[in-house]
Structures are given as C-alpha cells and as structure tokens.
Tab-separated table of C-alpha atoms in Angstrom:
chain	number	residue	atom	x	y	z
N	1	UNK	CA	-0.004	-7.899	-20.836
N	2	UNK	CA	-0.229	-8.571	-17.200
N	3	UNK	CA	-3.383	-10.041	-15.623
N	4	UNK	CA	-4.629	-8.367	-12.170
N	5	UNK	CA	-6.795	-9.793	-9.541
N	6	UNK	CA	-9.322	-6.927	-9.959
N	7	UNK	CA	-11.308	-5.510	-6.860
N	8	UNK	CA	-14.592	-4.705	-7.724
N	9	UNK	CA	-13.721	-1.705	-8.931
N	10	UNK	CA	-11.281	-2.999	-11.392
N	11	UNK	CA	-8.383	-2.019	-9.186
N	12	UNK	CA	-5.263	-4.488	-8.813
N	13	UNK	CA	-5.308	-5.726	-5.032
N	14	UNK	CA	-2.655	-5.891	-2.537
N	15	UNK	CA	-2.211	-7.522	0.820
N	16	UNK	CA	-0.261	-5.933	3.077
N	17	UNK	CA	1.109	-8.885	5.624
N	18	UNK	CA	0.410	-7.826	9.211
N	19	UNK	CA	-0.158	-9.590	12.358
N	20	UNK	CA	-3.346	-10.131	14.501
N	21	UNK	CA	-1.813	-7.506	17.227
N	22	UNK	CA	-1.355	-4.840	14.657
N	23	UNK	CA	-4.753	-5.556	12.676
N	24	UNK	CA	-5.062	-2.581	10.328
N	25	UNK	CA	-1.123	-2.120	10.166
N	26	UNK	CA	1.277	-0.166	12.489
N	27	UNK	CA	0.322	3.570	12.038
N	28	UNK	CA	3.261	3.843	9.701
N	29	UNK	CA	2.273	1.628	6.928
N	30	UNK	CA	-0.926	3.250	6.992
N	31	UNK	CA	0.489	6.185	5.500
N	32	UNK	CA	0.882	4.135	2.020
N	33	UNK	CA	-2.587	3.663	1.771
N	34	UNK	CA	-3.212	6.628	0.174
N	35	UNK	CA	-0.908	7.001	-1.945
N	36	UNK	CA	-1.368	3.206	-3.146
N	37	UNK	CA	-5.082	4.576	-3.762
N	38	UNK	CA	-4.418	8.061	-6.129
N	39	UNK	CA	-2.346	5.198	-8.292
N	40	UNK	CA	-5.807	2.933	-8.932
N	41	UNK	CA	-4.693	-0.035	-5.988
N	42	UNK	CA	-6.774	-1.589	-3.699
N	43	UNK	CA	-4.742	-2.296	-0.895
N	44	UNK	CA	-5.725	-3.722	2.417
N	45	UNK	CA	-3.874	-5.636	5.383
N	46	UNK	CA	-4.383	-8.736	6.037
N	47	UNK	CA	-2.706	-11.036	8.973
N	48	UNK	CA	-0.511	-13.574	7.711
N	49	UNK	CA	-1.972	-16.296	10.165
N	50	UNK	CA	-5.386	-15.997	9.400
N	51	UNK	CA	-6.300	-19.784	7.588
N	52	UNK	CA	-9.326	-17.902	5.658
N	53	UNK	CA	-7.475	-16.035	3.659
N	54	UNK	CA	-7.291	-16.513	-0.461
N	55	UNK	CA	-3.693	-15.841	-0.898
N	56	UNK	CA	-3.801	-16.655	-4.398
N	57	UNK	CA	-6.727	-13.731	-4.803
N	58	UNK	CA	-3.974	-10.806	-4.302
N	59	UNK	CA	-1.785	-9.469	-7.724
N	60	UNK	CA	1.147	-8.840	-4.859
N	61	UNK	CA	1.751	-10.004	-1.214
N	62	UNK	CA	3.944	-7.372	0.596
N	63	UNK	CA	4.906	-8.480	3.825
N	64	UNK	CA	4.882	-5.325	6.304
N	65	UNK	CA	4.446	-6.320	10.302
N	66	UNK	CA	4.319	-9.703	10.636
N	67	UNK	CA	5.784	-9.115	14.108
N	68	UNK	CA	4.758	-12.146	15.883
N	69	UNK	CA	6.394	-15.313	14.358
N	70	UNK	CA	9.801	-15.186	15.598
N	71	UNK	CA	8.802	-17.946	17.856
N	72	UNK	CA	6.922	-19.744	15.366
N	73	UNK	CA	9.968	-18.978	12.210
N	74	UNK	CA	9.264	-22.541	10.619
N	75	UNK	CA	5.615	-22.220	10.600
N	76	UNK	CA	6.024	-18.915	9.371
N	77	UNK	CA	8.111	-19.754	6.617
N	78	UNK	CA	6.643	-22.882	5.091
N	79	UNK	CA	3.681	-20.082	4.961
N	80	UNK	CA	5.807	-18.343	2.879
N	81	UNK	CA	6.756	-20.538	0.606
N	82	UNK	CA	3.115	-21.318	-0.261
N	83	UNK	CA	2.089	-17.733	-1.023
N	84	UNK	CA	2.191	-16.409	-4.313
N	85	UNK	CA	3.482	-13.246	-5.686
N	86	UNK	CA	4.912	-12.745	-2.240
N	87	UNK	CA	7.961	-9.668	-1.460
N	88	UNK	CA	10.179	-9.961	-0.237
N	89	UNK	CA	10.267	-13.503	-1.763
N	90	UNK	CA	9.712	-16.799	0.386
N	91	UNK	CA	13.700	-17.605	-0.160
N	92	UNK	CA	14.593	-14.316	1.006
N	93	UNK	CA	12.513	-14.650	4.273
N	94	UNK	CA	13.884	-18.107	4.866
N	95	UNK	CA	17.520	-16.975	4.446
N	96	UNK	CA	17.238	-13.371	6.561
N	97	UNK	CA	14.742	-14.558	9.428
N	98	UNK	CA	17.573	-16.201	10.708
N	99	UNK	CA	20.439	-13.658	12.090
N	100	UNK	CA	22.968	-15.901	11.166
N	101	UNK	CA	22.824	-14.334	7.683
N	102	UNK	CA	25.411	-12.024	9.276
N	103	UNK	CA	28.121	-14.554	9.278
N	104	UNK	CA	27.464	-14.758	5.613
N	105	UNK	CA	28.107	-11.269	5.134
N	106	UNK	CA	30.980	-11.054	7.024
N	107	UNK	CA	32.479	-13.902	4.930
N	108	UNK	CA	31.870	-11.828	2.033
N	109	UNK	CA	33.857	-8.746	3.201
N	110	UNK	CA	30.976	-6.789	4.588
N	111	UNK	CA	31.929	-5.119	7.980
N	112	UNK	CA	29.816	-6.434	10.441
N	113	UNK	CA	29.743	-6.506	14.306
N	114	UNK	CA	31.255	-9.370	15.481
N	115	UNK	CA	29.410	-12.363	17.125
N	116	UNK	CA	29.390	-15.401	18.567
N	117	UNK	CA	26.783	-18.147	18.182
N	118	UNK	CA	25.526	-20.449	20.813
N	119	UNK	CA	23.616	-23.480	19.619
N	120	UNK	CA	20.971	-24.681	21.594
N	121	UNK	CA	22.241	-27.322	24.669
N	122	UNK	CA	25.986	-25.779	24.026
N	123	UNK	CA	27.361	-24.596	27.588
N	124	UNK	CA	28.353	-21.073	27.685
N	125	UNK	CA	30.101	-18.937	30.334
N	126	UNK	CA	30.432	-15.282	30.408
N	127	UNK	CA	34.202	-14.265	28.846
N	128	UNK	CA	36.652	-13.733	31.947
N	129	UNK	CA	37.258	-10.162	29.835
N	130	UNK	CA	35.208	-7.061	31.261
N	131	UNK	CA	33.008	-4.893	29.342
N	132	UNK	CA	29.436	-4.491	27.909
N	133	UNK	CA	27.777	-7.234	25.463
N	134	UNK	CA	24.447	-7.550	23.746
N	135	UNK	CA	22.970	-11.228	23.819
N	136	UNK	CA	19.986	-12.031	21.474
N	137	UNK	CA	18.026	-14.728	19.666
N	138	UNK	CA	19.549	-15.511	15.976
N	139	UNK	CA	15.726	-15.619	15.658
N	140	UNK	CA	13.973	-12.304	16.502
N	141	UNK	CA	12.040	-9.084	15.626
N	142	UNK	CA	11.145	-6.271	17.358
N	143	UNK	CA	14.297	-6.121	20.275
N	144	UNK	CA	12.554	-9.007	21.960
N	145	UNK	CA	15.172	-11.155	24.081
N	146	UNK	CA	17.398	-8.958	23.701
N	147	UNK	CA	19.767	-7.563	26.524
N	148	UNK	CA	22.797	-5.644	27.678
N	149	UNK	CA	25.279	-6.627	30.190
N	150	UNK	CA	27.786	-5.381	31.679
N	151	UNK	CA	30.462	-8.109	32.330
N	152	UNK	CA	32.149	-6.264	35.054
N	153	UNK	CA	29.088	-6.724	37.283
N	154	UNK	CA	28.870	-10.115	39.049
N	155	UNK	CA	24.781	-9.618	38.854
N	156	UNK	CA	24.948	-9.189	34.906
N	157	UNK	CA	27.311	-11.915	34.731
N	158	UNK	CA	24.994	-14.119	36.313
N	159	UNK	CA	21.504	-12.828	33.967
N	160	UNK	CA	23.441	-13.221	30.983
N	161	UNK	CA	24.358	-16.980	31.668
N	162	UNK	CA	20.549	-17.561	32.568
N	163	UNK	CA	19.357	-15.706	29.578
N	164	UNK	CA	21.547	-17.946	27.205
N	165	UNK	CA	20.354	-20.601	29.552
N	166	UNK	CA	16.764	-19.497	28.557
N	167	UNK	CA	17.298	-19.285	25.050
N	168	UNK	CA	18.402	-22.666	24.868
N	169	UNK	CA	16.266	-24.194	26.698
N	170	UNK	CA	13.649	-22.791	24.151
N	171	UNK	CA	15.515	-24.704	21.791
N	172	UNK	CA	16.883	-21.343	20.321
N	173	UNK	CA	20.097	-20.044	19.093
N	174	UNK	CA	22.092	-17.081	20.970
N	175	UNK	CA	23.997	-14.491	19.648
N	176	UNK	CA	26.691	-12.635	21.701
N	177	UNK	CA	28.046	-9.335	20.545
N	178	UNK	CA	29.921	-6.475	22.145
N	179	UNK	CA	27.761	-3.454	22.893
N	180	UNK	CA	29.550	-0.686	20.370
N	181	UNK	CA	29.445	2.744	22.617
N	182	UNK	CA	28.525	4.752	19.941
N	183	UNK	CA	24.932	4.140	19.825
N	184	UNK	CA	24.618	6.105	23.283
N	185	UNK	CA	26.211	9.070	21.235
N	186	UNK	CA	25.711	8.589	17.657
N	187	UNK	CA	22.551	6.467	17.658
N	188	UNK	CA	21.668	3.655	15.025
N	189	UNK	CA	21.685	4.837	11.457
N	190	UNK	CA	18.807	3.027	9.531
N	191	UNK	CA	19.004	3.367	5.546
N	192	UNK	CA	16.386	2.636	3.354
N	193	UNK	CA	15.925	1.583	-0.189
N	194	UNK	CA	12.764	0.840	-2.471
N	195	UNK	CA	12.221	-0.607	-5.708
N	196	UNK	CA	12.577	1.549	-8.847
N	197	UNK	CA	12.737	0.552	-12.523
N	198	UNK	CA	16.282	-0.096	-12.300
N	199	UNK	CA	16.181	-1.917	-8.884
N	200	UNK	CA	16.413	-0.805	-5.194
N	201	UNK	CA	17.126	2.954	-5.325
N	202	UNK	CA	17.907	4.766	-1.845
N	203	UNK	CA	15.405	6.516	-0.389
N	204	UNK	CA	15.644	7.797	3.341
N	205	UNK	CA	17.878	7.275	6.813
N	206	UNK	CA	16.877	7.733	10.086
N	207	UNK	CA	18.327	7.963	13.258
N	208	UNK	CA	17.258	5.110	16.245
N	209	UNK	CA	18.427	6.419	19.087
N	210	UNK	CA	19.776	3.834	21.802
N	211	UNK	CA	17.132	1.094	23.275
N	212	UNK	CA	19.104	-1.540	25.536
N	213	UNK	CA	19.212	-0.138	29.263
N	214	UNK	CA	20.106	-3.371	30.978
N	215	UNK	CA	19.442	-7.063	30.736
N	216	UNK	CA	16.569	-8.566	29.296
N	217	UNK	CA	14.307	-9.591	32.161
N	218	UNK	CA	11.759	-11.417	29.984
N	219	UNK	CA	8.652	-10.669	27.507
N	220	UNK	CA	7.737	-6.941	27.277
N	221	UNK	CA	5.531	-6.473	24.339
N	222	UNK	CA	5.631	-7.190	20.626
N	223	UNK	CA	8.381	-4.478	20.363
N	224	UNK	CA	10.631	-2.340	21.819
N	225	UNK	CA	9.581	1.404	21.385
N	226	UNK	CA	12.181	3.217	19.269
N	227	UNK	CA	13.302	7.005	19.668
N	228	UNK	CA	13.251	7.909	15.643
N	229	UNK	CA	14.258	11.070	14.001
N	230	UNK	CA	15.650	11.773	10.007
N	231	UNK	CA	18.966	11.780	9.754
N	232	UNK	CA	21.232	12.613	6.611
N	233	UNK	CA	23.120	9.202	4.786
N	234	UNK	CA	26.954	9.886	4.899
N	235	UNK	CA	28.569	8.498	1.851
N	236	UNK	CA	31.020	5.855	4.389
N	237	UNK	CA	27.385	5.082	5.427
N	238	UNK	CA	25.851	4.337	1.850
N	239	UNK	CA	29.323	2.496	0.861
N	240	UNK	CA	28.871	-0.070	3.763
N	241	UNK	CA	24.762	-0.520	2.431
N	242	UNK	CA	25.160	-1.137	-1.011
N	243	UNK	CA	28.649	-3.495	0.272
N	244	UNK	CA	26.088	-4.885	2.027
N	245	UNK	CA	23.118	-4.923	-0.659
N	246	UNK	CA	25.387	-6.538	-2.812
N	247	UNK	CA	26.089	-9.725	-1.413
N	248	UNK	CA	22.639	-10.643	-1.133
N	249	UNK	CA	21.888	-14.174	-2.242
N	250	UNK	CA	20.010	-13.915	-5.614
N	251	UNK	CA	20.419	-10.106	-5.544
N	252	UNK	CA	18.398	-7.354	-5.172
N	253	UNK	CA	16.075	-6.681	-7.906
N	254	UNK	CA	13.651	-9.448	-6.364
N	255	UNK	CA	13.481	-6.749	-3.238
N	256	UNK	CA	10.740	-4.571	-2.926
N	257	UNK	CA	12.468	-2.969	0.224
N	258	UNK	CA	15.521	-3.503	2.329
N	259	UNK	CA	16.822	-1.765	5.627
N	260	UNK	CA	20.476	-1.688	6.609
N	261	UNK	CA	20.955	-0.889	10.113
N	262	UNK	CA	24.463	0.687	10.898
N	263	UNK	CA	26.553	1.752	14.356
N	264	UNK	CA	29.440	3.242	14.268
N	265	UNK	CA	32.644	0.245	15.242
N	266	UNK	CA	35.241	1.377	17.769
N	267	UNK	CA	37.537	2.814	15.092
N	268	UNK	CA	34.404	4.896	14.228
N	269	UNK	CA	33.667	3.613	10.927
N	270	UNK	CA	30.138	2.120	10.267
N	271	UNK	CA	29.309	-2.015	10.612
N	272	UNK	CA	26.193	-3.666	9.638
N	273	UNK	CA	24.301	-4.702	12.834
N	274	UNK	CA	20.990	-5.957	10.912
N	275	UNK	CA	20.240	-6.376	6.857
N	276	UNK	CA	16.516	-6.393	7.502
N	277	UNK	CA	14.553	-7.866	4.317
N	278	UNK	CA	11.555	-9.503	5.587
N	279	UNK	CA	9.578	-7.204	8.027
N	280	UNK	CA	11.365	-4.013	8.256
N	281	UNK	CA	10.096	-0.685	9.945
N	282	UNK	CA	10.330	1.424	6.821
N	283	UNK	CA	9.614	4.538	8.937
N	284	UNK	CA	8.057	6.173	5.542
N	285	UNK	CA	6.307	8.995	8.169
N	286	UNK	CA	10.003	10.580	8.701
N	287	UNK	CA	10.620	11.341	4.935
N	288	UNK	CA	8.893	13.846	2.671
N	289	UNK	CA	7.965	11.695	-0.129
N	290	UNK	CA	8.959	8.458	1.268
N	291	UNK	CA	4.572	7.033	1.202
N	292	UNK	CA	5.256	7.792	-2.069
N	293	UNK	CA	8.072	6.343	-3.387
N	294	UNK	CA	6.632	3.442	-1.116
N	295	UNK	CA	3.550	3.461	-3.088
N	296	UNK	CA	6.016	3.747	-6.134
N	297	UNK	CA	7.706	0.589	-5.371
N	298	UNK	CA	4.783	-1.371	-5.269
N	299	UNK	CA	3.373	-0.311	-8.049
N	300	UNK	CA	6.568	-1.393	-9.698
N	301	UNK	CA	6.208	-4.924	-8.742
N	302	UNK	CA	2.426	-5.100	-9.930
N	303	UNK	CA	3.761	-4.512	-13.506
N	304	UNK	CA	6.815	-6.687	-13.112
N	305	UNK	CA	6.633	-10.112	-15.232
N	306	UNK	CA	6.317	-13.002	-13.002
C-alpha cells in the first residue's frame, strides 16, 4: 500500500518547483491546480531555493519553473540530488541541464541541428563562411544569452566574437549553430508527452513562432516571451520525438513529462533543437484536456512504487 504525506485534510501533497520570480507558478501551471484538486491532491508551489522548506514532507516533487538557476546549474543540481521523490529525477536534471546532451543524441542517430562547442578560455573566430548562426550557453533556460547573427555583417561578426568572449569569461560553455530559415516560416514545433500507466503517452504540440531578431545584447528578463498557438503533430514530427524519447539515458518511464522541440532542417525534414526534461513550458492552456491529463500524470506517479 503506498504511504502519503497527508495534508490536513488527508490529501497526498505535492510541490510544484518554482522560482522566487514566479512565486505562485507561471499562469500556466496554475491551470493544474484544479484539476490536481477534483482528484483529492493538495498541491502547492514552492521555490526550489527557499532553505525552509521540508522537502522530505511532499509524496512527489514536480519540478515546473525553476527558471533561475542556469547560472547557478551546480548548486541547483546537488539540490536535486538531495530531494526526494523528485520528477523529473535528480539524474535526469543533471544529464539534460547541460545542452550538450545533444551531442549524445546525435551519436545515437537522432537528427539534430548541428553544433559546435566552445569550452570556456578556447579562442574562437567567426567562420570565414557567410550566413546566419545562433550562439548560446550549453547552460540555459528561458532564450537567455542567446543570439542571432548574421555573418555577412562585419557588426555581427564582431558581437558574436564578444558574446563567446562573454560566455567564457563567465566560465561558460558556447554553443554555435546555424540559424535553420524555417522557423521564420514554419515556426518551432513543440510536442508534448505525459505520464500514463504504460509510460509517456503524447499529448499536445504547439507552434512557437520565431524569437531571435538579432544578437544578444545582454540580460533581458527571466525569459524570452514566446508567440504560442496549437498546432497539429505530423507523423515525420512524432517519428523524430519518440527517435528522440528513446535514447534517453535510463528511459522514459522515470519521466513525468518531456518536451521535444523541432524546426524544420534545410532539406525540410524535422531536427531536434531541444529535448527539454527538467523545466519545460508544458503550455497545458493551448490543449483541451491537456490540465487534465497533466493532473493525470501526476497522479500516476503518487501511486507509483518507489
């Protein structure tokens, strides 16, 4: 039989993992609240920094906007590691904050948008070859750092250098990838799958329309705002996710959630830009049904053995 940390009405409690920015959640995962509550849980969030808090007193840990530790990834993960009945689990988070996951992937077959890595004190010049390119922390949520130049344009060519210049100097890793045109047509395709009985189950897709206008001048909020609408899963779309899904280290029933984000390649099939298992968007507001399932998912956990 499984044992609950019981609210005081005998519910089973939950902590949703936020950050101290986004309090009482981003307006999105508010929308499970309900739902969570017509199934007898007592969930609440709770920010994943605050040293008062009795981990240990939650039946499940769900990590939901935690949007704020990218620059503080080791302190963030040794927390991690110390909190119990935690999803995604503390190995997953250590092995996906870091975006060189991808190379991973791509080792295992999974199409995925080629990249370069810069370590941090490793000179780098822009390539003598024209044409646009995305340059980002390996470490990063929300679009911060992130920029698009166009190598064509001596000015660009010069802000990318000092931006992998500033990354490194912040001790940080750079990736360099080439900006695939089809997001200023097509968008970004985000799929989503929860947990079911059976394991992660697709659930919804939306559309991201594109975000990077130029090169990253420097800090501009906690997040980049995001143009969102549904959008219908193509089966070439689904292939690439559960491709993806797949060669996830340990697999996938330990996921309560994962997000594969998708852009079209220049041949105009889809690549993986992002396998996003530790502080997702789940975008549950653009889906009838998707609080739900959400809720669902959870729920699923609660009863899992441990």
């Amino acid at each position: 039989m499984t044992t609950y940390h019981q609210s005081a009405r005998g519910e089973p409690r939950v902590a949703l993992v936020t950050c101290s920015e986004l309090a009482d959640l981003d307006p999105d995962d508010r929308l499970v609240l309900a739902p969570l509550a017509t199934r007898g849980v007592a969930a609440q969030p709770v920010v994943w920094d605050d040293p008062d808090v009795d981990w240990s007193s939650y039946d499940l840990v769900v990590l939901r906007s935690p949007w704020d530790y990218a620059l503080r990834r080791d302190e963030f993960v040794a927390w991690a590691a110390g909190v119990p009945a935690l999803v995604n689990p503390a190995d997953v988070v250590r092995w996906n904050t870091d975006k060189r996951y991808l190379g991973e992937l791509s080792a295992a077959g999974v199409p995925t948008v080629p990249t370069t890595w810069i370590e941090p004190g490793e000179s780098w010049h822009p390539p003598a070859e024209t044409g646009e390119y995305v340059l980002k922390p390996a470490v990063s949520a929300g679009s911060q750092d992130t920029g698009r130049y166009d190598l064509a344009d001596p000015e660009h060519r010069e802000l990318a250098a000092a931006h992998v210049r500033r990354l490194s100097d912040a001790g940080r890793v750079t990736m360099v990838q080439p900006y695939l045109r089809a997001v200023d047509t097509e968008g970004e395709t985000a799929l989503l799958f929860l947990a079911g009985p059976e394991g992660l189950a697709f659930s919804h897709a939306i559309r991201k329309g594109p975000m990077l206008t130029g090169p990253d001048l420097g800090p501009d909020g906690l997040y980049k705002v995001e143009e969102i609408s549904a959008r219908t899963a193509r089966p070439d779309q689904l292939a690439v996710a559960e491709q993806t899904l797949a060669a996830v280290p340990g697999g996938t029933r330990q996921l309560l959630y994962a997000r594969v984000d998708l852009i079209p390649g220049p041949d105009g099939k889809p690549v993986l830009v992002e396998l996003e298992l530790t502080e997702p968007s789940l975008f549950i507001g653009y889906a009838d049904g998707a609080p739900e399932r959400l809720a669902d998912a959870i729920t699923t956990h609660l009863t899992r053995p441990s």
